[in-house]
C-alpha atoms as one frame of an Amber mdcrd trajectory, in Angstrom:
protein
  94.781  70.540  99.703  98.353  71.126  98.702 100.500  68.719  96.696 104.215
  69.137  97.262 105.035  67.297  94.013 103.828  70.212  91.902 104.072  73.250
  94.151 106.595  75.263  92.080 105.215  78.432  90.547 103.985  81.865  91.398
 102.503  82.246  94.861  99.342  84.273  95.457  97.934  85.460  98.754  94.118
  85.546  98.771  92.638  87.600 101.616  88.891  87.310 102.204  86.428  89.615
 103.908  84.791  89.790 107.294  85.143  93.333 108.640  86.986  93.382 111.959
  87.694  89.686 111.489  90.383  90.762 109.017  92.744  91.084 111.988  92.984
  87.281 111.962  94.872  87.470 108.662  97.630  89.479 110.316  98.379  86.522
 112.578  99.250  84.324 109.607 101.368  87.087 108.079 103.162  87.612 111.397
 104.038  83.920 111.505 105.399  84.001 107.947 107.328  87.226 108.601 108.956
  85.686 111.651 110.188  82.669 109.696 110.576  84.182 106.210 111.255  87.916
 106.701 112.206  88.401 103.038 109.373  86.358 101.563 108.272  87.471  98.111
 104.539  87.221  97.409 104.224  88.130  93.712 100.409  88.178  93.552  98.077
  89.617  96.193  94.290  89.820  96.047  91.809  91.068  98.628  88.156  91.765
  99.183  86.439  93.818 101.906  88.706  93.898 104.983  91.090  91.684 103.035
  91.347  94.458 100.451  92.731  96.783 103.125  95.303  94.197 104.156  96.179
  93.415 100.542  96.646  97.102  99.728  98.829  97.688 102.769 101.034  94.723
 101.897 101.285  95.617  98.206 101.995  99.316  98.779 104.595  99.003 101.543
 108.112  99.831 100.273 109.909  97.709 102.870 110.640  94.030 103.230 107.884
  91.509 103.883 108.655  91.594 107.604 108.624  95.405 107.685 105.302  95.519
 105.837 103.703  93.030 108.225 104.994  94.959 111.236 103.356  98.128 109.909
 100.105  96.246 109.275 100.107  94.763 112.760 100.696  98.176 114.306  97.822
  99.612 112.279  95.416  96.917 113.482  96.444  96.917 117.144  96.087 100.701
 117.352  92.668 100.605 115.679  89.639 101.905 117.571  86.043 101.955 116.384
  86.321 105.746 116.046  89.113 105.198 113.480  86.635 103.351 111.250  83.222
 104.977 111.757  81.636 107.772 113.735  79.842 105.896 116.505  78.407 108.834
 118.468  74.701 109.635 118.618  75.216 112.907 116.723  76.313 110.892 113.673
  74.117 107.795 113.987  70.740 109.352 114.820  70.486 111.569 111.684  71.382
 108.593 109.480  68.719 106.468 111.145  66.212 109.285 110.758  66.928 109.502
 107.012  66.359 105.769 106.616  63.103 105.980 108.564  61.880 108.844 106.358
  62.740 106.906 103.238  60.762 103.887 104.445  57.599 105.961 104.900  58.110
 108.241 101.886  56.215 106.034  99.453  58.917 106.633  96.873  58.595 110.419
  96.868  61.768 112.423  96.314  63.061 113.655  99.665  65.910 115.859  98.507
  68.546 113.671 100.188  69.918 110.136  99.850  69.692 107.568 102.634  73.189
 106.142 102.391  75.012 103.940 104.890  73.905 103.920 108.497  77.440 104.809
 109.550  79.786 107.629 108.571  83.059 106.067 107.351  84.967 109.318 106.875
  87.422 108.313 109.661  88.326 105.145 107.730  88.660 107.122 104.495  91.039
 109.583 106.152  93.036 106.799 107.762  93.449 104.914 104.481  94.477 108.121
 102.731  97.278 108.615 105.259  98.514 105.033 105.438  98.138 103.987 101.795
  98.578 107.175  99.796 100.413 109.533 102.146  97.632 112.076 101.599  98.453
 112.129  97.870  95.731 114.375  96.359  94.362 111.753  93.959  94.606 108.951
  96.501  96.931 106.890  94.291  98.713 103.982  95.987 102.176 105.027  94.823
 103.895 102.188  96.651 102.218  99.610  94.412 103.825 101.026  91.262 107.193
 101.210  93.017 107.009  97.557  94.109 105.963  96.475  90.615 108.891  98.342
  89.092 111.323  96.898  91.622 110.181  93.320  90.965 108.879  92.785  94.483
 105.342  92.422  93.129 103.793  91.117  89.905 100.124  91.994  90.363  97.598
  93.108  92.959  93.824  92.928  92.660  91.091  94.664  94.686  87.486  93.551
  94.132  84.404  95.743  94.445  80.729  95.353  93.558  79.412  97.808  90.989
  75.956  98.710  92.281  75.202 100.552  89.048  75.535  97.426  86.874  75.440
  94.629  89.463  78.824  93.266  88.323  81.808  92.121  90.348  84.848  94.195
  89.324  88.430  93.275  90.173  90.713  96.279  89.690  94.149  94.981  88.727
  97.455  96.820  88.812 100.207  94.697  87.331 103.387  94.687  85.286 101.487
  93.831  82.118  97.825  94.812  81.592  95.513  92.010  82.732  91.878  91.880
  81.680  89.209  89.192  81.791  85.491  88.852  81.289  83.302  86.217  82.920
  79.548  86.237  83.570  78.981  89.139  85.985  82.739  89.301  86.714  85.311
  91.604  85.135  89.021  92.140  85.588  89.948  95.728  84.752  93.500  97.169
  84.508  93.640 100.187  86.799  96.016 102.295  88.845  94.785 101.538  92.346
  93.513 104.316  94.568  92.160 104.679  98.067  88.623 104.783  96.623  88.967
 101.195  95.354  90.006  99.946  98.784  87.342 101.940 100.622  84.652 100.695
  98.225  85.712  97.072  98.617  85.339  97.395 102.402  81.926  99.114 102.302
  79.719  96.643 104.200  76.219  96.751 102.679  73.730  99.044 104.436  76.124
  99.710 107.324  78.725 101.614 105.253  77.933 103.976 102.357  78.813 103.080
  98.771  81.847 104.795  97.241  81.985 106.535  93.888  84.587 105.024  91.563
  84.577 106.745  88.192  80.963 107.250  87.162  79.537 104.358  89.187  78.843
 103.590  92.838  80.628 100.605  94.315  80.327  98.616  97.531  81.699  95.559
  99.293  83.462  93.275  96.860  82.202  90.075  98.452  78.587  90.608  97.433
  78.838  89.285  93.855  82.220  87.542  94.010  81.004  83.993  93.393  84.538
  82.686  92.751  86.892  84.280  95.328  89.939  82.365  94.050  89.396  83.343
  90.427  91.124  86.777  90.448  94.408  85.270  91.613  94.170  82.534  88.986
  93.441  85.091  86.268  96.567  86.965  87.337  98.703  83.868  86.753  98.998
  82.244  90.179 100.134  78.635  90.411  99.752  78.315  94.187  97.109  79.955
  96.345  97.472  80.648 100.038  93.989  81.730 101.123  92.970  83.039 104.534
  89.343  82.621 105.538  87.792  84.169 108.645  85.051  81.528 108.765  85.220
  78.953 111.545  84.527  75.427 110.275  81.966  74.046 112.702  81.760  70.352
 113.421  78.554  68.485 112.666  77.540  68.715 116.310  78.256  72.449 116.437
  76.330  73.028 113.215  73.241  71.369 114.732  73.439  73.480 117.887  70.675
  76.073 118.190  72.040  79.613 118.278  68.810  81.354 119.319  65.598  80.628
 121.204  62.404  81.654 119.443  62.024  83.975 116.467  65.369  85.104 114.950
  66.304  88.698 115.812  67.696  90.964 113.048  71.261  90.403 114.246  70.940
  86.654 113.698  69.482  87.070 110.221  72.177  89.624 109.337  74.910  87.318
 110.619  73.723  84.373 108.539  73.417  86.651 105.514  76.906  88.104 105.978
  78.427  84.629 106.308  76.670  83.500 103.131  77.858  86.544 101.192  81.414
  86.928 102.419  82.638  83.603 103.758  80.792  80.571 102.378  81.808  81.116
  98.742  85.495  80.586  99.502  84.746  77.075 100.770  82.621  76.355  97.703
  85.313  77.652  95.349  88.019  75.662  97.143  86.062  72.429  96.703  85.587
  73.165  93.004  89.296  73.827  92.566  90.153  70.536  94.244  87.752  68.660
  91.962  89.321  70.273  88.903  92.807  69.397  90.149  91.721  65.782  90.633
  90.283  65.708  87.116  93.437  67.209  85.574  95.567  64.610  87.373  93.684
  61.839  85.549  94.524  63.299  82.128  97.769  62.774  80.220  99.683  66.074
  79.845  98.945  66.173  76.128  95.184  66.050  76.687  94.877  68.889  79.228
  94.214  71.613  76.630  96.003  74.307  78.587  94.535  73.413  81.984  97.026
  73.285  84.830  96.731  72.053  88.405  96.791  74.810  91.002  97.745  74.098
  94.594  95.645  75.553  97.373  96.210  75.886 101.084  93.473  77.461 103.218
  94.012  78.708 106.751  90.921  79.246 108.875  90.232  80.027 112.563  90.296
  77.245 115.138  87.778  79.207 117.229  84.383  80.687 116.383  85.058  84.397
 115.829  81.355  85.188 116.228  81.191  83.664 119.693  84.421  85.425 120.607
  82.815  88.761 119.706  80.292  88.330 122.502  83.128  88.461 125.038  84.253
  91.889 123.830  80.844  93.472 123.171  80.948  95.527 126.381  83.919  97.480
 125.028  81.912  99.069 122.211  80.981 102.746 122.603  77.806 103.069 124.644
  75.376 104.338 122.014  76.566 101.884 119.361  76.316  99.054 121.880  72.773
 100.176 122.705  71.817  99.975 119.014  73.426  96.589 118.377  71.669  95.130
 121.394  68.428  96.479 120.003  69.082  94.352 116.919  69.459  91.274 119.097
  73.193  90.660 119.425  72.598  89.461 122.999  69.920  87.017 121.857  72.251
  84.792 119.828  75.147  82.620 120.972  77.218  83.592 117.948  76.770  87.278
 117.049  78.512  87.026 113.678  77.206  90.398 112.508  78.667  92.063 115.600
  82.057  90.436 114.966  82.329  92.267 111.652  81.869  95.654 113.314  83.914
  95.024 116.451  86.916  97.212 115.653  88.109  97.109 119.230  91.784  96.625
 120.257  91.132  93.749 122.644  89.230  91.794 120.008  91.607  92.498 117.123
  94.684  91.676 119.214  93.118  88.369 120.211  92.408  87.563 116.559  95.998
  88.340 115.562  97.293  86.019 118.276  94.805  83.331 117.256  95.863  83.605
 113.624  99.497  83.198 114.577  98.723  80.181 116.779  96.748  78.550 113.979
  99.589  79.195 111.548 102.107  77.792 114.022 100.038  74.628 114.330 100.461
  74.122 110.573 103.911  75.683 110.441 105.786  73.011 108.502 103.015  72.789
 105.907 102.815  76.565 105.496 106.548  77.110 105.191 106.940  74.280 102.685
 104.100  75.784 100.666 105.607  79.285 100.434 109.212  78.181 100.007 108.804
  77.144  96.366 108.243  80.617  94.961 109.345  80.966  91.372 112.008  83.603
  90.571 110.718  87.081  89.704 109.277  87.466  86.226 111.147  89.887  83.952
 109.920  93.453  84.175
């Protein structure tokens, strides 16, 4: 989708969601760091797991290669217990609260049935790695990189459950704000709460309070995943999807036998929410580029072509998850099997929760192999970065 004839301009890195699948994005970054250790990425946006990666990249005070090395170390050391409490003592009470709510008939119970999983380990981990345990959870490294000219803007997207809107929190050199139907761009000093909220998988993880409202996973209402980077002034978009593009034959293959178990329904739903919209948005962008190319420069009314390069897995990450399912903690594995993860050939829902070192390391290696396979194209795409904008 890229066009080398017009690739000059500000580069943006767009990191999508997918839970544990976010490790795949590190493979691309590792490839770029190996070949362009001092690469400058002026604009970074992320949603869900991509928000964690975007925040780590934007807040790291070192070079691009040093930042990627820290990110890789964080992912390869990650265990499920670093993300959620997976023991029975934590899961059973949460399940009991949900069961009581279902049979309460709407009566006030004196407690809230929040996420099925306790994400306090992830909150503590993000506080250490992103904010250095700074009391307010501010990502100080972002402001430092903006001031030093290493970064122009970073955006983290959440879903405001209170209003139903998609909110992109933007920290940048100059205040950036936009309003679109159900989508807002809001200038904000980024904090750990924004990142944690963006990664709060619906139902599984509890919503996070940001200001006066409760926020959850940013992919839920983000109907145009490429839009935040464009609103922040990007001319070239390097997007990383964690969705495997099945062939026609693979798409027609039956994944289950009989009535769909909850895990299959949840997997299809998660793909529709978090992954399919990037493909839809990419096709729209290409159509707009083609239309702009047919117009004389004087008739474009401010529209500009924007180059896009999308990297996606060469293997089905859902099917891969089935190979690593046995490594989940026993009680959590028992529950996921109860939802039917063993009854589908591609347990996509499981792949989003599989924060297991073997799985994440494999995804990092796969991401690097996929980037290597398109190495010349990728390096040519990132090599035309414009000089830093004045502070």
